[in-house]
């Protein structure tokens, strides 16, 4: 497999171009570590001033019980993000876990351990599995999102994340929380989106791109997971999506060390790119068979480019085989 000589993006990645030295267009447009540090500090300050403005004292009426609604998968990065909200910023957190029927038992235990340790409230949202099954099986054969989405994630992952985002947003509106927290790694989302004000028009168009294809698959059953007009009416206040890992230091070794101090244990049943999801191996395999490249290639390339992991470690992550037993388990549960 021919790959970019700087990151790990392969020659069959959809929008890739190489220069004479085998360096890809993404590496060429990367602005370098120094500019990245400036950007990080800019966004960190932005978030810190928003905390002051939004929580001391509350400008919202009635004052919310929680400062941040955290989308908590129980994985490494979201656990670390929870720690940042709790211990770096001292925020009141409501954690919400989306259980798609394939949450690793290790992740469930980690979620319980960490929420108990921090003394935070936690909700599990588990949609009916017959509906999820329809969506996941349809996502095996078709990509019904924009072409660009297949560069960033498998269609199965995109379907799942669409539900996570809108269920979380709906809950944040209901709970009147000013911030929604995500644990995106530096490869998953750019610094520029780490402190983002949510705007009604943007949400409407983004919701459409998930709602319309999923409605075709599962019909009226998907309605409870998306915003309705009464939710949009309540969007007249500011809500911010925050993924703080983007503007703070990201070092995998120290993240593992810190979360293990909290009692988090490395799952023994997930693949090399997930620390909570059993569906991931299968989703990766489907994507590789269909498009010829790993759905985590873009994310891992971002981690390599920003120096979080070495190129060799990156290649190892995307070339490691999927767990066959887990894939069997997923196939039998989805009846495929
Ligand atoms: Zn590259």
CSV table of C-alpha atoms and ligand atoms in Angstrom, one decimal, residues 3-9 16 18 22-28 301 305, ligand 1:
chain,number,residue,atom,x,y,z
A,3,UNK,CA,1.0,6.0,1.7
A,4,UNK,CA,1.9,9.6,2.2
A,5,UNK,CA,5.5,9.7,3.3
A,6,UNK,CA,4.7,12.0,6.2
A,7,UNK,CA,1.3,10.9,7.5
A,8,UNK,CA,-0.4,7.5,6.8
A,9,UNK,CA,-3.1,8.4,4.2
A,16,UNK,CA,-5.7,12.7,-2.0
A,18,UNK,CA,0.8,13.6,-3.7
A,22,UNK,CA,5.2,11.5,-1.9
A,23,UNK,CA,3.7,14.1,0.6
A,24,UNK,CA,-0.1,14.4,0.6
A,25,UNK,CA,-2.1,17.6,0.1
A,26,UNK,CA,-3.3,17.4,3.8
A,27,UNK,CA,0.3,17.4,5.1
A,28,UNK,CA,1.1,20.2,2.7
A,301,UNK,CA,-3.2,10.7,10.0
A,305,UNK,CA,0.7,15.0,11.6
B,1,LIG,ZN1,0.2,13.2,4.5
